[in-house]
CSV table of C-alpha atoms in Angstrom, one decimal:
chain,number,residue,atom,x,y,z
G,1,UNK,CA,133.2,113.8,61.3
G,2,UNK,CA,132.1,115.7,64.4
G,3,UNK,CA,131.1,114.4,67.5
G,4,UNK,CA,127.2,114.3,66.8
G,5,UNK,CA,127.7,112.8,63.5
G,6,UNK,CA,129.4,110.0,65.3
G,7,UNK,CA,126.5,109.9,67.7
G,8,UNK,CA,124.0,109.4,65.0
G,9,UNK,CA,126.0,106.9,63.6
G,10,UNK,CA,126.3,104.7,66.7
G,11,UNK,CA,122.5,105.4,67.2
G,12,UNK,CA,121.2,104.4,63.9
G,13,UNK,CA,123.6,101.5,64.1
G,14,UNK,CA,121.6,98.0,63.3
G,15,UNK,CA,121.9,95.0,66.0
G,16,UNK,CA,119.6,92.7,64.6
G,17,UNK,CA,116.5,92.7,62.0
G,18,UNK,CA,113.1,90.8,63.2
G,19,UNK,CA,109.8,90.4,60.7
G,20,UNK,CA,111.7,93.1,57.9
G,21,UNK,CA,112.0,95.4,60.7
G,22,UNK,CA,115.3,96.7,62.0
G,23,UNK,CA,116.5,96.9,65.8
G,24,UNK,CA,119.0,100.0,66.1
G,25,UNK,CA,120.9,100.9,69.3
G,26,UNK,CA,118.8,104.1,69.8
G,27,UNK,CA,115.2,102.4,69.4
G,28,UNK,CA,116.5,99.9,71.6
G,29,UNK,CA,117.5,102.5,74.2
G,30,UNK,CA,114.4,104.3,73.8
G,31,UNK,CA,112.6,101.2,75.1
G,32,UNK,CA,113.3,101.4,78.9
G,33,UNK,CA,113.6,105.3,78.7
G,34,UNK,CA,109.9,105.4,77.6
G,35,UNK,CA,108.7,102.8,79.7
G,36,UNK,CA,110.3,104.8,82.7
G,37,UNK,CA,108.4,107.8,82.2
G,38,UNK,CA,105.0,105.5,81.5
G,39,UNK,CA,105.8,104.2,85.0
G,40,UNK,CA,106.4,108.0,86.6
G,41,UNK,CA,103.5,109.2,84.6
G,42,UNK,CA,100.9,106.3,85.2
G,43,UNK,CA,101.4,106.8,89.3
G,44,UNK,CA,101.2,109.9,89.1
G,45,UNK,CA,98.2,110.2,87.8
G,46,UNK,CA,96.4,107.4,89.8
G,47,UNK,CA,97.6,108.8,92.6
G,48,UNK,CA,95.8,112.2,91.7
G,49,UNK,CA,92.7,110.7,91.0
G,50,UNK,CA,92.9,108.3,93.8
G,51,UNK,CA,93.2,111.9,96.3
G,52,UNK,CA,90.3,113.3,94.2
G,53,UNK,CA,87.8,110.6,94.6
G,54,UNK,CA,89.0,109.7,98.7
G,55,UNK,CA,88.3,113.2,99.0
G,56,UNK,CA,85.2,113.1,97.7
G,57,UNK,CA,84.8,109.9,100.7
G,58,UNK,CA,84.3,107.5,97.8
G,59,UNK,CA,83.7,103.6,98.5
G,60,UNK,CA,87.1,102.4,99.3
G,61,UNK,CA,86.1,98.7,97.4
G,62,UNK,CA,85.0,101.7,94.1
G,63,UNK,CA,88.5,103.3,94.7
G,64,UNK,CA,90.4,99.6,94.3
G,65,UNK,CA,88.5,98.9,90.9
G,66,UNK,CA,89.4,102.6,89.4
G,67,UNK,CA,93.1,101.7,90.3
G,68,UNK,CA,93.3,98.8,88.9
G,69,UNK,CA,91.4,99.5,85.5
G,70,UNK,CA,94.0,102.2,85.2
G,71,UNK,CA,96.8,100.6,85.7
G,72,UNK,CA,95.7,97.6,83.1
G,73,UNK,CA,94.6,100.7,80.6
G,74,UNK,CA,98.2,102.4,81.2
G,75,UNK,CA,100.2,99.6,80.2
G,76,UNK,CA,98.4,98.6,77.2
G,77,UNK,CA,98.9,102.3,76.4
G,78,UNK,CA,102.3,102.7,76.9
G,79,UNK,CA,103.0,98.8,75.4
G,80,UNK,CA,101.4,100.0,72.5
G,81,UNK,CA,103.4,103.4,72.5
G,82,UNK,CA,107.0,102.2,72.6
G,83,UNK,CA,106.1,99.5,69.7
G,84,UNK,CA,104.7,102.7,67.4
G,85,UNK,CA,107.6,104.8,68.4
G,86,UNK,CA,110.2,101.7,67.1
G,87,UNK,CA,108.2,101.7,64.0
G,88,UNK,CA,107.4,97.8,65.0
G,89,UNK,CA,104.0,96.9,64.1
G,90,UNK,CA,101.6,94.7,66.7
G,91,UNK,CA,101.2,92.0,63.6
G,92,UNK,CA,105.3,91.1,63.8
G,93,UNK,CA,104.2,89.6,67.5
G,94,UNK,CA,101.6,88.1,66.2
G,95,UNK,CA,102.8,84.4,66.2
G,96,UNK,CA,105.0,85.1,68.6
G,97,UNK,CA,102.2,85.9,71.3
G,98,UNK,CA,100.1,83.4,69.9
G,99,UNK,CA,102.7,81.2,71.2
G,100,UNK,CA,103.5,82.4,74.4
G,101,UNK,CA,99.7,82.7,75.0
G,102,UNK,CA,99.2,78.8,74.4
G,103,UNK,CA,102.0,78.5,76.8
G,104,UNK,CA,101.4,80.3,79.2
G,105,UNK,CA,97.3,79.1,79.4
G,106,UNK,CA,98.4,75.5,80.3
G,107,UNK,CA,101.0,76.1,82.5
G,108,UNK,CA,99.3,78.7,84.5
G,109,UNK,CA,95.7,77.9,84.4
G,110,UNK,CA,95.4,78.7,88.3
G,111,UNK,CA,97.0,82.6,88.2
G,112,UNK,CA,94.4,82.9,85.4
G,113,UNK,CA,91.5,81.5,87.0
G,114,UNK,CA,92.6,83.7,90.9
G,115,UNK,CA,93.2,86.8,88.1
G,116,UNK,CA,89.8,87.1,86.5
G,117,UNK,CA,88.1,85.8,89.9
G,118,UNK,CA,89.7,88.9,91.3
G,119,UNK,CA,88.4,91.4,88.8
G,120,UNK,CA,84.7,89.5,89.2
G,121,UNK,CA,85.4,90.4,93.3
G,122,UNK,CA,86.3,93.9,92.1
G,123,UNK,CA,83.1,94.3,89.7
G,124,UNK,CA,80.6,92.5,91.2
G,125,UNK,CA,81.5,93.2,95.2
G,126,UNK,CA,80.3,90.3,96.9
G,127,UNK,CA,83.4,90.9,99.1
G,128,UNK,CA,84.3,94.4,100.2
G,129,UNK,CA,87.3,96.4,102.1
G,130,UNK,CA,86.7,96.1,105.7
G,131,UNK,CA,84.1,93.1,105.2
G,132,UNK,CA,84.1,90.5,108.0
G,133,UNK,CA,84.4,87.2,106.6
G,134,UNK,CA,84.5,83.4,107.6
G,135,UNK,CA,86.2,80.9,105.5
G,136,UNK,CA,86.0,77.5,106.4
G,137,UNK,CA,86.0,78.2,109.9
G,138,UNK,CA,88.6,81.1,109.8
G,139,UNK,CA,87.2,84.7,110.6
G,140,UNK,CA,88.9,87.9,109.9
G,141,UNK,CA,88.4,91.8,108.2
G,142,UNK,CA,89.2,92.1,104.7
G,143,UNK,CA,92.3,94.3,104.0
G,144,UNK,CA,92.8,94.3,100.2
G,145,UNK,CA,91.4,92.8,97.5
G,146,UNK,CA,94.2,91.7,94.9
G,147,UNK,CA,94.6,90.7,91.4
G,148,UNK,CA,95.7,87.6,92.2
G,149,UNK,CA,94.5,86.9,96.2
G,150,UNK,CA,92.8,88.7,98.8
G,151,UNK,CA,94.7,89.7,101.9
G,152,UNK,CA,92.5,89.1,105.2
G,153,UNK,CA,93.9,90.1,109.1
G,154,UNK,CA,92.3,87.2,111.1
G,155,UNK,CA,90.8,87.6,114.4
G,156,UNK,CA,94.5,86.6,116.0
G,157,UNK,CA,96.2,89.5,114.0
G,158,UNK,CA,97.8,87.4,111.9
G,159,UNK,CA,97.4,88.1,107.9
G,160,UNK,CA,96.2,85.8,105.5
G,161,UNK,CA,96.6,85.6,101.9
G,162,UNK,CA,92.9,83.4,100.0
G,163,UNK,CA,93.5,82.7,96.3
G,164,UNK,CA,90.0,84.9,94.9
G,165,UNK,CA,89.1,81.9,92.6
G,166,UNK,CA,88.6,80.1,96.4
G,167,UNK,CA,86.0,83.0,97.7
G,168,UNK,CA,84.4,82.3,94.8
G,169,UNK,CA,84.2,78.4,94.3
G,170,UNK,CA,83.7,78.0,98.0
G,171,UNK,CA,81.0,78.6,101.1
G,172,UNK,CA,81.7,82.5,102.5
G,173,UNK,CA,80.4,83.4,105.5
G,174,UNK,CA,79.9,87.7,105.1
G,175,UNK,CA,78.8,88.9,108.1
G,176,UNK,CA,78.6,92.0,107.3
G,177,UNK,CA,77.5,91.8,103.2
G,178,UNK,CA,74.0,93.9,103.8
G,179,UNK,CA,74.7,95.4,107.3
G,180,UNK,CA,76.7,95.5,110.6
G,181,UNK,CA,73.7,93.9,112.8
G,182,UNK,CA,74.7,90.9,113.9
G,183,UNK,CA,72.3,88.5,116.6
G,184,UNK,CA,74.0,86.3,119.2
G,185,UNK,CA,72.6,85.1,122.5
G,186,UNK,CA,73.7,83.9,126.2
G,187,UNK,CA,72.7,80.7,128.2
G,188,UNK,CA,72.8,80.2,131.9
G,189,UNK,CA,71.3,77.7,134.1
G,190,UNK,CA,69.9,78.3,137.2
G,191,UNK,CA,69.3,75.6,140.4
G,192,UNK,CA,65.9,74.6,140.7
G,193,UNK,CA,64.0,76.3,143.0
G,194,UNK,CA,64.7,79.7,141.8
G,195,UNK,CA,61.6,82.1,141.2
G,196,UNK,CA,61.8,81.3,136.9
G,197,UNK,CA,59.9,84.7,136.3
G,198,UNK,CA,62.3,86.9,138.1
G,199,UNK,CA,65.1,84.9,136.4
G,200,UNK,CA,64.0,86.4,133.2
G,201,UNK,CA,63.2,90.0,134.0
G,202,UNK,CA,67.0,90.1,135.8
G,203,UNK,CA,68.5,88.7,132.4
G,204,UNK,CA,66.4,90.9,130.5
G,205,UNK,CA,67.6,93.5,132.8
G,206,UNK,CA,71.0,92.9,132.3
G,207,UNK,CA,70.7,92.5,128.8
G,208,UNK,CA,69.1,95.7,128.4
G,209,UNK,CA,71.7,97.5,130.4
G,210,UNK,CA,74.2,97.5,128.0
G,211,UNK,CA,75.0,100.1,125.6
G,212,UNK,CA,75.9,97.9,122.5
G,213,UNK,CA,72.6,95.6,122.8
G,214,UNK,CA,70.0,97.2,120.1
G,215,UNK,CA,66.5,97.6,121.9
G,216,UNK,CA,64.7,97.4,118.2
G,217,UNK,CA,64.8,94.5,117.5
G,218,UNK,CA,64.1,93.9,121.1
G,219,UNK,CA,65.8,91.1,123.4
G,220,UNK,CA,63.6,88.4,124.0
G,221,UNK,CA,64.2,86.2,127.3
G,222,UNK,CA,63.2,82.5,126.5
G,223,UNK,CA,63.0,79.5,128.9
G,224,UNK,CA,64.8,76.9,127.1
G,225,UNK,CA,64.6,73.5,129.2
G,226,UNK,CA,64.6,71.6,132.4
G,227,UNK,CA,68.0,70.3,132.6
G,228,UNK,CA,69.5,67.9,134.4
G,229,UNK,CA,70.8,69.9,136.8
G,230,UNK,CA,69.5,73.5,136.3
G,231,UNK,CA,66.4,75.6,134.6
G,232,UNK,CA,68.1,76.8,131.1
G,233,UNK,CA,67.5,80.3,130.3
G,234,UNK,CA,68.7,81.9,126.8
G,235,UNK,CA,68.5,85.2,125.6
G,236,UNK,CA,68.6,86.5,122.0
G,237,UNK,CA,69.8,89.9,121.1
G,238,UNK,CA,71.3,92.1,118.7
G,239,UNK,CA,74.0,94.5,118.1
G,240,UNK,CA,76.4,96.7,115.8
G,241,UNK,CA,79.7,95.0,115.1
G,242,UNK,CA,82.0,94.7,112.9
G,243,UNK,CA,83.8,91.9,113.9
G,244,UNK,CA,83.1,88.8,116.2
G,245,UNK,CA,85.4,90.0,119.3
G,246,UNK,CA,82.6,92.9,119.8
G,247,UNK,CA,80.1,90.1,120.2
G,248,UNK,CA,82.4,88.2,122.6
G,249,UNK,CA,82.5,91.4,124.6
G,250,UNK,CA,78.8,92.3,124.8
G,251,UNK,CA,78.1,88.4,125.9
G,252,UNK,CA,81.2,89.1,128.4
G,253,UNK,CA,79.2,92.3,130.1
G,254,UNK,CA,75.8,90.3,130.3
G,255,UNK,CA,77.2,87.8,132.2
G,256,UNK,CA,79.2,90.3,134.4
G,257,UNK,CA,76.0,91.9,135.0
G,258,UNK,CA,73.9,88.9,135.8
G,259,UNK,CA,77.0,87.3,138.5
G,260,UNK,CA,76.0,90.8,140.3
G,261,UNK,CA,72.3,90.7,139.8
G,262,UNK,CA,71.6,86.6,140.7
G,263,UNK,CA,73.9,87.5,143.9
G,264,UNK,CA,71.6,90.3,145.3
G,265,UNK,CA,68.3,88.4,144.9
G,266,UNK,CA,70.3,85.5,146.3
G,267,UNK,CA,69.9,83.0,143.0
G,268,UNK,CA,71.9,80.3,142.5
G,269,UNK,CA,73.7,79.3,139.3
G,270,UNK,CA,73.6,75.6,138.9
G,271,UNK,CA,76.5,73.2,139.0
G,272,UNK,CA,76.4,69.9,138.3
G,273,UNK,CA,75.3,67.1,141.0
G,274,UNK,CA,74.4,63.9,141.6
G,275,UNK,CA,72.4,62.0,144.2
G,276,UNK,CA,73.9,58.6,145.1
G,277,UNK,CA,71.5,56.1,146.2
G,278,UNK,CA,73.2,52.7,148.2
G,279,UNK,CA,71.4,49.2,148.1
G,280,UNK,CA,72.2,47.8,151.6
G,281,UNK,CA,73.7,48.9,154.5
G,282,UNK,CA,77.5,51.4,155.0
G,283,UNK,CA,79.2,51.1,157.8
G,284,UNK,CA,81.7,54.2,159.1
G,285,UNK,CA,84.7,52.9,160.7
G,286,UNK,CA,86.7,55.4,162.4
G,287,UNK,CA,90.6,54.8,163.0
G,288,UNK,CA,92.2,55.4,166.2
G,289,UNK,CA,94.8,58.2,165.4
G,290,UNK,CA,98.3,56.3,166.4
């Protein structure tokens, strides 16, 4: 007996035998050798059509989905592959899966729910790459959209991992869903006294000024209140941003601008005081220095 005989022989050797069928050494090894080249092949291939369709500037959130679909498609392919190869028909697993799928529902009902919420986020896109988002009360840029969770870099830097089923169940702030305009305003009081008119047309001014601030829709200059201590002025206004530290920034300049503008026409910003008013008479009584 020669040396491929023997081969053959150890090969075709039987380990065990499962629904009629028969496990031999060789179909056994030809399991991880085919899911190895599944793997190589399945990257390979998303990572060509991943280079075709960025090159073709695709939507990045359109780009996830595509991946994903052929990732799910390439294992059910290749799953399906290696048990035709063994000559092991899907109906052996049958009550096997059915099993493991009962199991596996009740004792992880969450992954499930965060899995399909994750392909509704995919399909459906009420949450994008590069979306600025508020979730109860934290703010930050989406990063990736997962399977399983969605990654988001808060303001801070730091990273943050959302189970999808939560973006979906819960309030979302998306600032930037439709479009990257975004309104905010800036208050300041004055001390009475101060011409009121040219207190607006010097915050309209300064408003104005600045590069970010969108002139359609235009700012508008309101006179809010007589405070307690000051004339309230407010102005609304609008810009492009993408995230909340670029409105932070444009409110920063204004009031830059106005310190400069309310110190050349000599206004005032207000600070609080109070007037004290004594029944009856205060004496002064001075100490001799000893």
């Amino acid at each position: 007996m020669n040396y491929l005989d023997k081969l053959s022989e150890w090969l075709n050797f039987s380990l065990f035998t499962y629904a009629e069928h028969s496990f031999t050494v060789g179909k056994l090894l030809l399991v991880p050798l085919l899911l190895i080249l599944g793997v190589w092949l399945t990257r390979y291939l998303v990572g060509k059509l991943t280079n075709r369709l960025r090159a073709n500037n695709t939507d990045p959130n359109m780009v996830h989905l595509v991946q994903r679909l052929c990732y799910v498609l390439a294992i059910a392919i290749t799953v399906i592959t290696i048990l035709d190869v063994i000559n092991v028909p899907i109906t052996a697993f049958a009550f096997l899966s059915g099993a493991i799928a009962i199991g596996f529902g009740f004792g992880a009902q969450n992954i499930i729910n965060n899995f399909i919420s994750g392909w509704i986020l995919m399909w459906e896109k009420p949450i994008r790459i590069g979306d600025f988002l508020e979730v109860e009360g934290t703010k930050g840029i989406v990063e990736k959209i997962n399977t399983r969770s969605t990654r988001l870099r808060r303001v801070d830097g730091v990273h943050m991992l959302i189970p999808n089923s939560k973006l979906l169940e819960n309030t979302v702030i998306n600032w930037t869903l439709v479009d990257k305009l975004m309104r905010t305003s800036v208050r300041v009081g004055v001390a009475y006294g101060s011409p009121a008119k040219q207190v607006a047309a010097l915050i309209q001014q300064a408003t104005e000024e600045q590069p970010e601030v969108l002139n359609d829709p235009k700012p508008q200059v309101t006179f809010e209140d007589f405070g307690d201590n000051a004339l309230i002025f407010e102005v609304n206004f609008w810009l492009n941003s993408t995230v909340e530290g670029g409105l932070r920034q444009a409110r920063s300049k204004i009031r830059f601008r106005l310190d400069e503008l309310f110190a050349e026409h000599d206004i005032v910003v207000a600070f609080p005081q109070r007037d004290v008013h004594i029944d009856g008479q205060l004496a002064i009584v001075r100490q001799p220095k000893r």
